[in-house]
Amino acid sequence: MSTLSIQTAPNISSSMAPTFLLVGMPGLSAIPTWWTIPLITVYFLCALGNGTILWIIALEPTLHHPVYVFLFLLSVSDIGLATALTPTLLGLALADAHIIPASACLLQMFFVHVFSVMESSVLLAMALDRTLAICLPLHYPALIGNGVVIKIGLAIAFRCLGLHLPLPFLLAHMPYCHPQVLTHSYCLHPDVARLACPGAWGAIYSLFVVLSVMGLDPLLIFLSYGLIGRVLQGLGSSEERWKAGQTCAVHLCAVLLFYVPMILLAIVDRLRLPIPQAAHTLLSYVHFLLPPLINPILYSVKMKEIRERIFKRLQPRKVGCAQ
């Protein structure tokens, strides 16, 4: 591709160039419309599934409890993440558009990471909720009330915005010593920061943001499951253990869906493992698009209250005949 070869030529600059170059799925540039249909289908299913969860929880007063409030926030982060990624993915699929303006790249980067951190923070809050419910069942209603849930929601919002609001401005004014060619089909701040000159403190702040969230959250989540596992071992009957474990199964699946591809992608990027570019790109799609697609299905199937209210809302209402 001629545009690609021109843009990847060495270009040492003291400031950010007006455009970045995105990497699409190798082998599909000649037939970009081939993967448009599955991409649009995945986004439609993400929006439909998470929109249904949001609709049910918002309209059902009986679901206005901490576990469902956290599920509501999880669906917001899922649909926001899928929406933030879609413009560049559709641009690549429909028009093979690899070039993106720097301003649009920084804006996409901001929203992708805000919703990613929101999802990670909500998964951590859900793990805390499950830990208190199983380890301290008698004190749970007093520990996790509506006031506490509101404070947790505000803390999540402050964490997302406070950590990431400075990044676009820092990255826009950093010195760059590498060609501005990204390794993904969308803009991520570690990907942009690695193009900066050595010692740029904006890149150091970017690394701090990644480690403070994506390194700390999974560690705390798995520590919480260690506490839950100890409590489950102490329960008298296998039936009680099964019942308590079922309340954590769907959340644990959501955690694995979000973190396992992310960890694999980080290992591949940091160690520069020699895997095909197509596999690397596909893994990045799985990391960002699989949780928004699968989470609504998991929670709708596994949580009886959500499933029953979906069926109830979808049933046609009976209209009485006038006498």
PDB file of C-alpha atoms in Angstrom:
ATOM      1  CA  MET A   1       0.000   0.000   0.000  1.00  0.00           C
ATOM      2  CA  SER A   2       1.668   3.219  -1.154  1.00  0.00           C
ATOM      3  CA  THR A   3       0.255   5.462   1.576  1.00  0.00           C
ATOM      4  CA  LEU A   4       1.490   3.076   4.231  1.00  0.00           C
ATOM      5  CA  SER A   5       4.995   2.928   2.830  1.00  0.00           C
ATOM      6  CA  ILE A   6       5.231   6.723   2.628  1.00  0.00           C
ATOM      7  CA  GLN A   7       3.963   7.303   6.155  1.00  0.00           C
ATOM      8  CA  THR A   8       6.284   4.742   7.758  1.00  0.00           C
ATOM      9  CA  ALA A   9       9.421   6.413   6.467  1.00  0.00           C
ATOM     10  CA  PRO A  10      11.734   7.686   9.225  1.00  0.00           C
ATOM     11  CA  ASN A  11      10.534  11.049  10.485  1.00  0.00           C
ATOM     12  CA  ILE A  12      12.170  12.624  13.504  1.00  0.00           C
ATOM     13  CA  SER A  13      10.086  15.476  14.877  1.00  0.00           C
ATOM     14  CA  SER A  14      10.147  17.684  17.943  1.00  0.00           C
ATOM     15  CA  SER A  15       6.354  17.832  18.098  1.00  0.00           C
ATOM     16  CA  MET A  16       3.317  15.743  17.302  1.00  0.00           C
ATOM     17  CA  ALA A  17       2.601  15.338  13.584  1.00  0.00           C
ATOM     18  CA  PRO A  18      -0.906  16.294  12.345  1.00  0.00           C
ATOM     19  CA  THR A  19      -1.813  12.672  11.651  1.00  0.00           C
ATOM     20  CA  PHE A  20      -1.271   9.126  12.940  1.00  0.00           C
ATOM     21  CA  LEU A  21      -1.252   5.912  10.952  1.00  0.00           C
ATOM     22  CA  LEU A  22      -3.433   3.032  12.170  1.00  0.00           C
ATOM     23  CA  VAL A  23      -2.809  -0.644  11.509  1.00  0.00           C
ATOM     24  CA  GLY A  24      -5.759  -2.657  10.205  1.00  0.00           C
ATOM     25  CA  MET A  25      -6.290  -6.386   9.930  1.00  0.00           C
ATOM     26  CA  PRO A  26      -3.564  -7.709   7.582  1.00  0.00           C
ATOM     27  CA  GLY A  27      -4.885  -9.229   4.375  1.00  0.00           C
ATOM     28  CA  LEU A  28      -8.194  -7.358   4.417  1.00  0.00           C
ATOM     29  CA  SER A  29      -7.059  -4.070   2.863  1.00  0.00           C
ATOM     30  CA  ALA A  30      -7.886  -5.334  -0.636  1.00  0.00           C
ATOM     31  CA  ILE A  31     -11.417  -6.322   0.401  1.00  0.00           C
ATOM     32  CA  PRO A  32     -12.291  -3.937   3.265  1.00  0.00           C
ATOM     33  CA  THR A  33     -16.061  -4.531   3.035  1.00  0.00           C
ATOM     34  CA  TRP A  34     -15.587  -8.225   3.901  1.00  0.00           C
ATOM     35  CA  TRP A  35     -15.424  -7.568   7.640  1.00  0.00           C
ATOM     36  CA  THR A  36     -17.857  -4.649   7.741  1.00  0.00           C
ATOM     37  CA  ILE A  37     -20.895  -6.898   8.275  1.00  0.00           C
ATOM     38  CA  PRO A  38     -19.468  -8.850  11.272  1.00  0.00           C
ATOM     39  CA  LEU A  39     -18.157  -5.607  12.777  1.00  0.00           C
ATOM     40  CA  ILE A  40     -21.524  -3.853  12.531  1.00  0.00           C
ATOM     41  CA  THR A  41     -23.251  -7.013  13.812  1.00  0.00           C
ATOM     42  CA  VAL A  42     -20.975  -7.172  16.860  1.00  0.00           C
ATOM     43  CA  TYR A  43     -21.595  -3.506  17.655  1.00  0.00           C
ATOM     44  CA  PHE A  44     -25.360  -3.892  17.187  1.00  0.00           C
ATOM     45  CA  LEU A  45     -25.417  -6.903  19.541  1.00  0.00           C
ATOM     46  CA  CYS A  46     -23.289  -5.010  22.111  1.00  0.00           C
ATOM     47  CA  ALA A  47     -25.680  -2.049  21.991  1.00  0.00           C
ATOM     48  CA  LEU A  48     -28.776  -4.263  22.110  1.00  0.00           C
ATOM     49  CA  GLY A  49     -27.564  -6.450  24.976  1.00  0.00           C
ATOM     50  CA  ASN A  50     -26.209  -3.673  27.177  1.00  0.00           C
ATOM     51  CA  GLY A  51     -29.104  -1.364  26.290  1.00  0.00           C
ATOM     52  CA  THR A  52     -31.533  -4.063  27.448  1.00  0.00           C
ATOM     53  CA  ILE A  53     -29.699  -4.405  30.772  1.00  0.00           C
ATOM     54  CA  LEU A  54     -29.776  -0.613  31.261  1.00  0.00           C
ATOM     55  CA  TRP A  55     -33.477  -0.454  30.341  1.00  0.00           C
ATOM     56  CA  ILE A  56     -34.498  -3.262  32.706  1.00  0.00           C
ATOM     57  CA  ILE A  57     -32.533  -1.992  35.701  1.00  0.00           C
ATOM     58  CA  ALA A  58     -33.672   1.616  35.195  1.00  0.00           C
ATOM     59  CA  LEU A  59     -37.366   0.702  34.964  1.00  0.00           C
ATOM     60  CA  GLU A  60     -37.549  -1.947  37.704  1.00  0.00           C
ATOM     61  CA  PRO A  61     -37.540  -0.454  41.238  1.00  0.00           C
ATOM     62  CA  THR A  62     -36.998  -3.953  42.692  1.00  0.00           C
ATOM     63  CA  LEU A  63     -33.567  -4.022  41.017  1.00  0.00           C
ATOM     64  CA  HIS A  64     -32.336  -0.785  42.580  1.00  0.00           C
ATOM     65  CA  HIS A  65     -29.862  -2.604  44.817  1.00  0.00           C
ATOM     66  CA  PRO A  66     -26.041  -2.411  44.909  1.00  0.00           C
ATOM     67  CA  VAL A  67     -25.352  -5.502  42.783  1.00  0.00           C
ATOM     68  CA  TYR A  68     -27.661  -4.243  40.009  1.00  0.00           C
ATOM     69  CA  VAL A  69     -26.389  -0.669  40.245  1.00  0.00           C
ATOM     70  CA  PHE A  70     -22.879  -2.023  39.625  1.00  0.00           C
ATOM     71  CA  LEU A  71     -24.230  -4.093  36.730  1.00  0.00           C
ATOM     72  CA  PHE A  72     -25.810  -0.891  35.343  1.00  0.00           C
ATOM     73  CA  LEU A  73     -22.420   0.862  35.487  1.00  0.00           C
ATOM     74  CA  LEU A  74     -20.753  -2.141  33.861  1.00  0.00           C
ATOM     75  CA  SER A  75     -23.191  -1.951  30.934  1.00  0.00           C
ATOM     76  CA  VAL A  76     -22.542   1.796  30.595  1.00  0.00           C
ATOM     77  CA  SER A  77     -18.795   1.142  30.371  1.00  0.00           C
ATOM     78  CA  ASP A  78     -19.303  -1.718  27.890  1.00  0.00           C
ATOM     79  CA  ILE A  79     -21.473   0.253  25.492  1.00  0.00           C
ATOM     80  CA  GLY A  80     -19.228   3.322  25.852  1.00  0.00           C
ATOM     81  CA  LEU A  81     -16.102   1.297  25.075  1.00  0.00           C
ATOM     82  CA  ALA A  82     -17.639  -0.329  21.989  1.00  0.00           C
ATOM     83  CA  THR A  83     -18.878   3.065  20.761  1.00  0.00           C
ATOM     84  CA  ALA A  84     -15.471   4.715  21.252  1.00  0.00           C
ATOM     85  CA  LEU A  85     -13.742   2.015  19.189  1.00  0.00           C
ATOM     86  CA  THR A  86     -16.240   1.807  16.332  1.00  0.00           C
ATOM     87  CA  PRO A  87     -15.356   4.972  14.287  1.00  0.00           C
ATOM     88  CA  THR A  88     -11.805   3.920  13.382  1.00  0.00           C
ATOM     89  CA  LEU A  89     -12.761   0.257  12.957  1.00  0.00           C
ATOM     90  CA  LEU A  90     -15.547   1.209  10.551  1.00  0.00           C
ATOM     91  CA  GLY A  91     -13.225   3.628   8.758  1.00  0.00           C
ATOM     92  CA  LEU A  92     -10.744   0.819   8.165  1.00  0.00           C
ATOM     93  CA  ALA A  93     -13.474  -1.632   7.166  1.00  0.00           C
ATOM     94  CA  LEU A  94     -15.432   0.651   4.835  1.00  0.00           C
ATOM     95  CA  ALA A  95     -12.764   2.883   3.310  1.00  0.00           C
ATOM     96  CA  ASP A  96      -9.411   1.341   4.321  1.00  0.00           C
ATOM     97  CA  ALA A  97      -8.766   4.663   6.110  1.00  0.00           C
ATOM     98  CA  HIS A  98      -5.464   4.209   7.943  1.00  0.00           C
ATOM     99  CA  ILE A  99      -4.745   7.907   8.485  1.00  0.00           C
ATOM    100  CA  ILE A 100      -6.379   9.612  11.468  1.00  0.00           C
ATOM    101  CA  PRO A 101      -5.961  13.277  12.534  1.00  0.00           C
ATOM    102  CA  ALA A 102      -3.999  13.685  15.755  1.00  0.00           C
ATOM    103  CA  SER A 103      -6.891  15.523  17.452  1.00  0.00           C
ATOM    104  CA  ALA A 104      -9.334  12.715  16.623  1.00  0.00           C
ATOM    105  CA  CYS A 105      -6.771  10.148  17.771  1.00  0.00           C
ATOM    106  CA  LEU A 106      -6.314  11.842  21.150  1.00  0.00           C
ATOM    107  CA  LEU A 107     -10.079  12.156  21.589  1.00  0.00           C
ATOM    108  CA  GLN A 108     -10.636   8.468  20.847  1.00  0.00           C
ATOM    109  CA  MET A 109      -7.738   7.566  23.132  1.00  0.00           C
ATOM    110  CA  PHE A 110      -9.328   9.540  25.977  1.00  0.00           C
ATOM    111  CA  PHE A 111     -12.736   7.851  25.709  1.00  0.00           C
ATOM    112  CA  VAL A 112     -11.327   4.348  25.160  1.00  0.00           C
ATOM    113  CA  HIS A 113      -9.262   4.585  28.321  1.00  0.00           C
ATOM    114  CA  VAL A 114     -11.963   6.311  30.379  1.00  0.00           C
ATOM    115  CA  PHE A 115     -14.404   3.489  29.673  1.00  0.00           C
ATOM    116  CA  SER A 116     -11.697   0.829  30.101  1.00  0.00           C
ATOM    117  CA  VAL A 117     -10.788   2.192  33.523  1.00  0.00           C
ATOM    118  CA  MET A 118     -14.491   2.479  34.350  1.00  0.00           C
ATOM    119  CA  GLU A 119     -14.995  -1.200  33.493  1.00  0.00           C
ATOM    120  CA  SER A 120     -11.979  -2.256  35.537  1.00  0.00           C
ATOM    121  CA  SER A 121     -13.132  -0.130  38.488  1.00  0.00           C
ATOM    122  CA  VAL A 122     -16.681  -1.505  38.338  1.00  0.00           C
ATOM    123  CA  LEU A 123     -15.374  -5.089  38.249  1.00  0.00           C
ATOM    124  CA  LEU A 124     -13.314  -4.263  41.347  1.00  0.00           C
ATOM    125  CA  ALA A 125     -16.380  -2.761  43.061  1.00  0.00           C
ATOM    126  CA  MET A 126     -18.414  -5.872  42.191  1.00  0.00           C
ATOM    127  CA  ALA A 127     -15.665  -8.067  43.652  1.00  0.00           C
ATOM    128  CA  LEU A 128     -15.775  -6.027  46.866  1.00  0.00           C
ATOM    129  CA  ASP A 129     -19.569  -6.364  46.936  1.00  0.00           C
ATOM    130  CA  ARG A 130     -19.387 -10.169  46.547  1.00  0.00           C
ATOM    131  CA  THR A 131     -16.628 -10.427  49.171  1.00  0.00           C
ATOM    132  CA  LEU A 132     -18.692  -8.554  51.769  1.00  0.00           C
ATOM    133  CA  ALA A 133     -21.857 -10.477  50.881  1.00  0.00           C
ATOM    134  CA  ILE A 134     -20.169 -13.863  51.397  1.00  0.00           C
ATOM    135  CA  CYS A 135     -17.608 -13.100  54.110  1.00  0.00           C
ATOM    136  CA  LEU A 136     -19.802 -10.773  56.218  1.00  0.00           C
ATOM    137  CA  PRO A 137     -23.400 -11.658  55.313  1.00  0.00           C
ATOM    138  CA  LEU A 138     -24.909 -10.322  58.555  1.00  0.00           C
ATOM    139  CA  HIS A 139     -23.208  -6.921  58.205  1.00  0.00           C
ATOM    140  CA  TYR A 140     -23.604  -6.657  54.412  1.00  0.00           C
ATOM    141  CA  PRO A 141     -26.800  -4.500  54.366  1.00  0.00           C
ATOM    142  CA  ALA A 142     -25.187  -1.960  56.688  1.00  0.00           C
ATOM    143  CA  LEU A 143     -21.842  -1.934  54.867  1.00  0.00           C
ATOM    144  CA  ILE A 144     -23.172  -1.571  51.308  1.00  0.00           C
ATOM    145  CA  GLY A 145     -26.108   0.833  51.387  1.00  0.00           C
ATOM    146  CA  ASN A 146     -27.310   3.326  48.802  1.00  0.00           C
ATOM    147  CA  GLY A 147     -25.083   6.066  50.222  1.00  0.00           C
ATOM    148  CA  VAL A 148     -21.993   3.875  49.953  1.00  0.00           C
ATOM    149  CA  VAL A 149     -22.891   2.880  46.380  1.00  0.00           C
ATOM    150  CA  ILE A 150     -23.223   6.567  45.404  1.00  0.00           C
ATOM    151  CA  LYS A 151     -19.790   7.300  46.918  1.00  0.00           C
ATOM    152  CA  ILE A 152     -18.286   4.349  45.032  1.00  0.00           C
ATOM    153  CA  GLY A 153     -19.839   5.632  41.791  1.00  0.00           C
ATOM    154  CA  LEU A 154     -18.393   9.108  42.362  1.00  0.00           C
ATOM    155  CA  ALA A 155     -14.986   7.607  43.178  1.00  0.00           C
ATOM    156  CA  ILE A 156     -15.082   5.631  39.914  1.00  0.00           C
ATOM    157  CA  ALA A 157     -15.966   8.777  37.933  1.00  0.00           C
ATOM    158  CA  PHE A 158     -13.190  10.780  39.629  1.00  0.00           C
ATOM    159  CA  ARG A 159     -10.710   7.974  39.001  1.00  0.00           C
ATOM    160  CA  CYS A 160     -11.578   7.727  35.290  1.00  0.00           C
ATOM    161  CA  LEU A 161     -11.558  11.452  34.565  1.00  0.00           C
ATOM    162  CA  GLY A 162      -8.852  12.493  37.018  1.00  0.00           C
ATOM    163  CA  LEU A 163      -6.307   9.998  35.711  1.00  0.00           C
ATOM    164  CA  HIS A 164      -6.954  10.444  32.004  1.00  0.00           C
ATOM    165  CA  LEU A 165      -7.928  14.091  31.534  1.00  0.00           C
ATOM    166  CA  PRO A 166      -4.273  15.299  31.574  1.00  0.00           C
ATOM    167  CA  LEU A 167      -3.076  12.639  29.120  1.00  0.00           C
ATOM    168  CA  PRO A 168      -4.270  14.089  25.770  1.00  0.00           C
ATOM    169  CA  PHE A 169      -2.721  17.460  26.660  1.00  0.00           C
ATOM    170  CA  LEU A 170       0.556  15.892  27.810  1.00  0.00           C
ATOM    171  CA  LEU A 171       0.841  13.683  24.724  1.00  0.00           C
ATOM    172  CA  ALA A 172      -0.004  16.579  22.393  1.00  0.00           C
ATOM    173  CA  HIS A 173       2.987  18.599  23.675  1.00  0.00           C
ATOM    174  CA  MET A 174       5.588  15.850  24.055  1.00  0.00           C
ATOM    175  CA  PRO A 175       8.648  15.650  21.758  1.00  0.00           C
ATOM    176  CA  TYR A 176       8.453  12.713  19.317  1.00  0.00           C
ATOM    177  CA  CYS A 177      11.458  10.865  17.936  1.00  0.00           C
ATOM    178  CA  HIS A 178       9.732   8.025  16.072  1.00  0.00           C
ATOM    179  CA  PRO A 179       7.423   7.780  13.045  1.00  0.00           C
ATOM    180  CA  GLN A 180       3.842   8.179  14.231  1.00  0.00           C
ATOM    181  CA  VAL A 181       2.708   4.707  13.215  1.00  0.00           C
ATOM    182  CA  LEU A 182       0.491   2.940  15.752  1.00  0.00           C
ATOM    183  CA  THR A 183       0.307  -0.820  16.272  1.00  0.00           C
ATOM    184  CA  HIS A 184      -3.501  -1.045  16.645  1.00  0.00           C
ATOM    185  CA  SER A 185      -6.654  -0.110  14.749  1.00  0.00           C
ATOM    186  CA  TYR A 186      -7.446   2.583  17.316  1.00  0.00           C
ATOM    187  CA  CYS A 187      -5.543   5.011  19.528  1.00  0.00           C
ATOM    188  CA  LEU A 188      -4.217   3.904  22.930  1.00  0.00           C
ATOM    189  CA  HIS A 189      -2.057   6.091  25.131  1.00  0.00           C
ATOM    190  CA  PRO A 190       0.767   3.531  25.705  1.00  0.00           C
ATOM    191  CA  ASP A 191       0.906   3.119  21.923  1.00  0.00           C
ATOM    192  CA  VAL A 192       1.205   6.887  21.402  1.00  0.00           C
ATOM    193  CA  ALA A 193       3.568   7.369  24.348  1.00  0.00           C
ATOM    194  CA  ARG A 194       6.095   4.836  23.027  1.00  0.00           C
ATOM    195  CA  LEU A 195       6.674   7.117  20.010  1.00  0.00           C
ATOM    196  CA  ALA A 196       7.934   9.938  22.242  1.00  0.00           C
ATOM    197  CA  CYS A 197      11.583  10.777  22.729  1.00  0.00           C
ATOM    198  CA  PRO A 198      13.348   8.987  25.620  1.00  0.00           C
ATOM    199  CA  GLY A 199      12.810  10.645  28.977  1.00  0.00           C
ATOM    200  CA  ALA A 200       9.572  12.426  28.077  1.00  0.00           C
ATOM    201  CA  TRP A 201       7.789  12.707  31.399  1.00  0.00           C
ATOM    202  CA  GLY A 202       4.372  12.500  29.747  1.00  0.00           C
ATOM    203  CA  ALA A 203       5.261   8.949  28.698  1.00  0.00           C
ATOM    204  CA  ILE A 204       6.250   8.169  32.301  1.00  0.00           C
ATOM    205  CA  TYR A 205       2.891   9.476  33.525  1.00  0.00           C
ATOM    206  CA  SER A 206       1.165   7.324  30.888  1.00  0.00           C
ATOM    207  CA  LEU A 207       2.947   4.236  32.241  1.00  0.00           C
ATOM    208  CA  PHE A 208       1.964   5.195  35.806  1.00  0.00           C
ATOM    209  CA  VAL A 209      -1.718   5.414  34.764  1.00  0.00           C
ATOM    210  CA  VAL A 210      -1.615   1.967  33.167  1.00  0.00           C
ATOM    211  CA  LEU A 211       0.066   0.304  36.147  1.00  0.00           C
ATOM    212  CA  SER A 212      -2.066   2.084  38.759  1.00  0.00           C
ATOM    213  CA  VAL A 213      -5.264   0.724  37.233  1.00  0.00           C
ATOM    214  CA  MET A 214      -4.665  -2.303  35.054  1.00  0.00           C
ATOM    215  CA  GLY A 215      -1.980  -3.648  37.368  1.00  0.00           C
ATOM    216  CA  LEU A 216      -3.635  -2.916  40.714  1.00  0.00           C
ATOM    217  CA  ASP A 217      -7.271  -3.814  39.974  1.00  0.00           C
ATOM    218  CA  PRO A 218      -6.822  -7.456  38.896  1.00  0.00           C
ATOM    219  CA  LEU A 219      -4.507  -8.021  41.864  1.00  0.00           C
ATOM    220  CA  LEU A 220      -7.153  -6.744  44.311  1.00  0.00           C
ATOM    221  CA  ILE A 221      -9.893  -8.725  42.551  1.00  0.00           C
ATOM    222  CA  PHE A 222      -8.011 -11.996  42.796  1.00  0.00           C
ATOM    223  CA  LEU A 223      -7.108 -11.262  46.435  1.00  0.00           C
ATOM    224  CA  SER A 224     -10.831 -10.806  47.126  1.00  0.00           C
ATOM    225  CA  TYR A 225     -11.527 -14.172  45.523  1.00  0.00           C
ATOM    226  CA  GLY A 226      -8.857 -15.676  47.736  1.00  0.00           C
ATOM    227  CA  LEU A 227     -10.846 -14.462  50.770  1.00  0.00           C
ATOM    228  CA  ILE A 228     -14.066 -15.803  49.243  1.00  0.00           C
ATOM    229  CA  GLY A 229     -12.399 -19.177  48.610  1.00  0.00           C
ATOM    230  CA  ARG A 230     -11.322 -19.432  52.272  1.00  0.00           C
ATOM    231  CA  VAL A 231     -14.858 -18.706  53.449  1.00  0.00           C
ATOM    232  CA  LEU A 232     -16.368 -21.231  51.016  1.00  0.00           C
ATOM    233  CA  GLN A 233     -14.026 -23.936  52.281  1.00  0.00           C
ATOM    234  CA  GLY A 234     -15.328 -23.365  55.789  1.00  0.00           C
ATOM    235  CA  LEU A 235     -18.990 -23.810  54.869  1.00  0.00           C
ATOM    236  CA  GLY A 236     -20.611 -26.963  56.184  1.00  0.00           C
ATOM    237  CA  SER A 237     -22.289 -28.546  53.181  1.00  0.00           C
ATOM    238  CA  SER A 238     -21.383 -28.750  49.519  1.00  0.00           C
ATOM    239  CA  GLU A 239     -24.835 -27.347  48.704  1.00  0.00           C
ATOM    240  CA  GLU A 240     -24.072 -24.147  50.621  1.00  0.00           C
ATOM    241  CA  ARG A 241     -20.707 -23.845  48.876  1.00  0.00           C
ATOM    242  CA  TRP A 242     -22.355 -24.347  45.480  1.00  0.00           C
ATOM    243  CA  LYS A 243     -25.033 -21.758  46.229  1.00  0.00           C
ATOM    244  CA  ALA A 244     -22.521 -19.155  47.390  1.00  0.00           C
ATOM    245  CA  GLY A 245     -20.168 -19.936  44.510  1.00  0.00           C
ATOM    246  CA  GLN A 246     -22.930 -19.436  41.955  1.00  0.00           C
ATOM    247  CA  THR A 247     -23.279 -15.790  43.001  1.00  0.00           C
ATOM    248  CA  CYS A 248     -19.627 -15.234  42.027  1.00  0.00           C
ATOM    249  CA  ALA A 249     -19.483 -17.369  38.874  1.00  0.00           C
ATOM    250  CA  VAL A 250     -20.841 -14.788  36.445  1.00  0.00           C
ATOM    251  CA  HIS A 251     -18.656 -12.013  37.861  1.00  0.00           C
ATOM    252  CA  LEU A 252     -15.574 -14.215  37.683  1.00  0.00           C
ATOM    253  CA  CYS A 253     -16.355 -14.955  34.021  1.00  0.00           C
ATOM    254  CA  ALA A 254     -16.635 -11.203  33.336  1.00  0.00           C
ATOM    255  CA  VAL A 255     -13.287 -10.631  35.086  1.00  0.00           C
ATOM    256  CA  LEU A 256     -11.549 -13.318  33.024  1.00  0.00           C
ATOM    257  CA  LEU A 257     -13.090 -12.006  29.787  1.00  0.00           C
ATOM    258  CA  PHE A 258     -11.714  -8.536  30.469  1.00  0.00           C
ATOM    259  CA  TYR A 259      -8.293  -9.236  31.984  1.00  0.00           C
ATOM    260  CA  VAL A 260      -6.987 -12.397  30.286  1.00  0.00           C
ATOM    261  CA  PRO A 261      -6.824 -10.901  26.739  1.00  0.00           C
ATOM    262  CA  MET A 262      -5.453  -7.654  28.223  1.00  0.00           C
ATOM    263  CA  ILE A 263      -2.647  -9.491  30.048  1.00  0.00           C
ATOM    264  CA  LEU A 264      -1.805 -11.566  26.963  1.00  0.00           C
ATOM    265  CA  LEU A 265      -1.732  -8.413  24.825  1.00  0.00           C
ATOM    266  CA  ALA A 266       0.529  -6.640  27.347  1.00  0.00           C
ATOM    267  CA  ILE A 267       2.926  -9.630  27.388  1.00  0.00           C
ATOM    268  CA  VAL A 268       3.065  -9.690  23.584  1.00  0.00           C
ATOM    269  CA  ASP A 269       3.693  -5.930  23.404  1.00  0.00           C
ATOM    270  CA  ARG A 270       6.272  -5.727  26.190  1.00  0.00           C
ATOM    271  CA  LEU A 271       8.249  -8.848  25.281  1.00  0.00           C
ATOM    272  CA  ARG A 272       7.805  -8.248  21.527  1.00  0.00           C
ATOM    273  CA  LEU A 273       6.928 -11.888  20.961  1.00  0.00           C
ATOM    274  CA  PRO A 274       7.167 -12.962  17.312  1.00  0.00           C
ATOM    275  CA  ILE A 275       3.482 -13.633  16.629  1.00  0.00           C
ATOM    276  CA  PRO A 276       1.780 -12.836  13.293  1.00  0.00           C
ATOM    277  CA  GLN A 277       0.398  -9.304  13.033  1.00  0.00           C
ATOM    278  CA  ALA A 278      -3.054 -10.743  12.256  1.00  0.00           C
ATOM    279  CA  ALA A 279      -3.052 -12.668  15.562  1.00  0.00           C
ATOM    280  CA  HIS A 280      -1.881  -9.558  17.447  1.00  0.00           C
ATOM    281  CA  THR A 281      -4.635  -7.409  15.901  1.00  0.00           C
ATOM    282  CA  LEU A 282      -7.292 -10.073  16.496  1.00  0.00           C
ATOM    283  CA  LEU A 283      -6.265 -10.369  20.157  1.00  0.00           C
ATOM    284  CA  SER A 284      -6.672  -6.603  20.588  1.00  0.00           C
ATOM    285  CA  TYR A 285     -10.184  -6.825  19.084  1.00  0.00           C
ATOM    286  CA  VAL A 286     -11.028  -9.678  21.462  1.00  0.00           C
ATOM    287  CA  HIS A 287      -9.792  -7.661  24.452  1.00  0.00           C
ATOM    288  CA  PHE A 288     -12.004  -4.651  23.751  1.00  0.00           C
ATOM    289  CA  LEU A 289     -15.046  -6.098  21.952  1.00  0.00           C
ATOM    290  CA  LEU A 290     -15.624  -9.515  23.536  1.00  0.00           C
ATOM    291  CA  PRO A 291     -16.597  -8.298  27.065  1.00  0.00           C
ATOM    292  CA  PRO A 292     -19.275  -5.842  25.785  1.00  0.00           C
ATOM    293  CA  LEU A 293     -20.661  -8.634  23.597  1.00  0.00           C
ATOM    294  CA  ILE A 294     -20.643 -11.474  26.166  1.00  0.00           C
ATOM    295  CA  ASN A 295     -21.329  -9.702  29.486  1.00  0.00           C
ATOM    296  CA  PRO A 296     -25.050  -9.001  28.799  1.00  0.00           C
ATOM    297  CA  ILE A 297     -25.551 -12.642  27.781  1.00  0.00           C
ATOM    298  CA  LEU A 298     -23.801 -13.902  30.928  1.00  0.00           C
ATOM    299  CA  TYR A 299     -25.809 -11.717  33.276  1.00  0.00           C
ATOM    300  CA  SER A 300     -29.113 -12.318  31.481  1.00  0.00           C
ATOM    301  CA  VAL A 301     -28.673 -16.104  31.583  1.00  0.00           C
ATOM    302  CA  LYS A 302     -27.133 -16.460  35.049  1.00  0.00           C
ATOM    303  CA  MET A 303     -29.087 -13.846  37.026  1.00  0.00           C
ATOM    304  CA  LYS A 304     -32.651 -15.022  37.489  1.00  0.00           C
ATOM    305  CA  GLU A 305     -33.969 -11.570  38.428  1.00  0.00           C
ATOM    306  CA  ILE A 306     -32.671  -9.974  35.222  1.00  0.00           C
ATOM    307  CA  ARG A 307     -33.934 -12.838  33.056  1.00  0.00           C
ATOM    308  CA  GLU A 308     -37.421 -12.827  34.598  1.00  0.00           C
ATOM    309  CA  ARG A 309     -37.840  -9.078  34.196  1.00  0.00           C
ATOM    310  CA  ILE A 310     -36.696  -9.173  30.579  1.00  0.00           C
ATOM    311  CA  PHE A 311     -39.345 -11.810  29.822  1.00  0.00           C
ATOM    312  CA  LYS A 312     -41.908  -9.849  31.797  1.00  0.00           C
ATOM    313  CA  ARG A 313     -41.201  -6.630  29.869  1.00  0.00           C
ATOM    314  CA  LEU A 314     -41.256  -8.398  26.523  1.00  0.00           C
ATOM    315  CA  GLN A 315     -44.606 -10.119  27.101  1.00  0.00           C
ATOM    316  CA  PRO A 316     -47.564  -8.337  25.455  1.00  0.00           C
ATOM    317  CA  ARG A 317     -49.840  -6.626  27.948  1.00  0.00           C
ATOM    318  CA  LYS A 318     -53.419  -7.897  28.149  1.00  0.00           C
ATOM    319  CA  VAL A 319     -55.993  -5.250  27.504  1.00  0.00           C
ATOM    320  CA  GLY A 320     -59.351  -5.745  29.216  1.00  0.00           C
ATOM    321  CA  CYS A 321     -62.547  -5.369  27.194  1.00  0.00           C
ATOM    322  CA  ALA A 322     -64.892  -2.563  28.048  1.00  0.00           C
ATOM    323  CA  GLN A 323     -68.093  -3.746  29.634  1.00  0.00           C
TER     324      GLN A 323
END
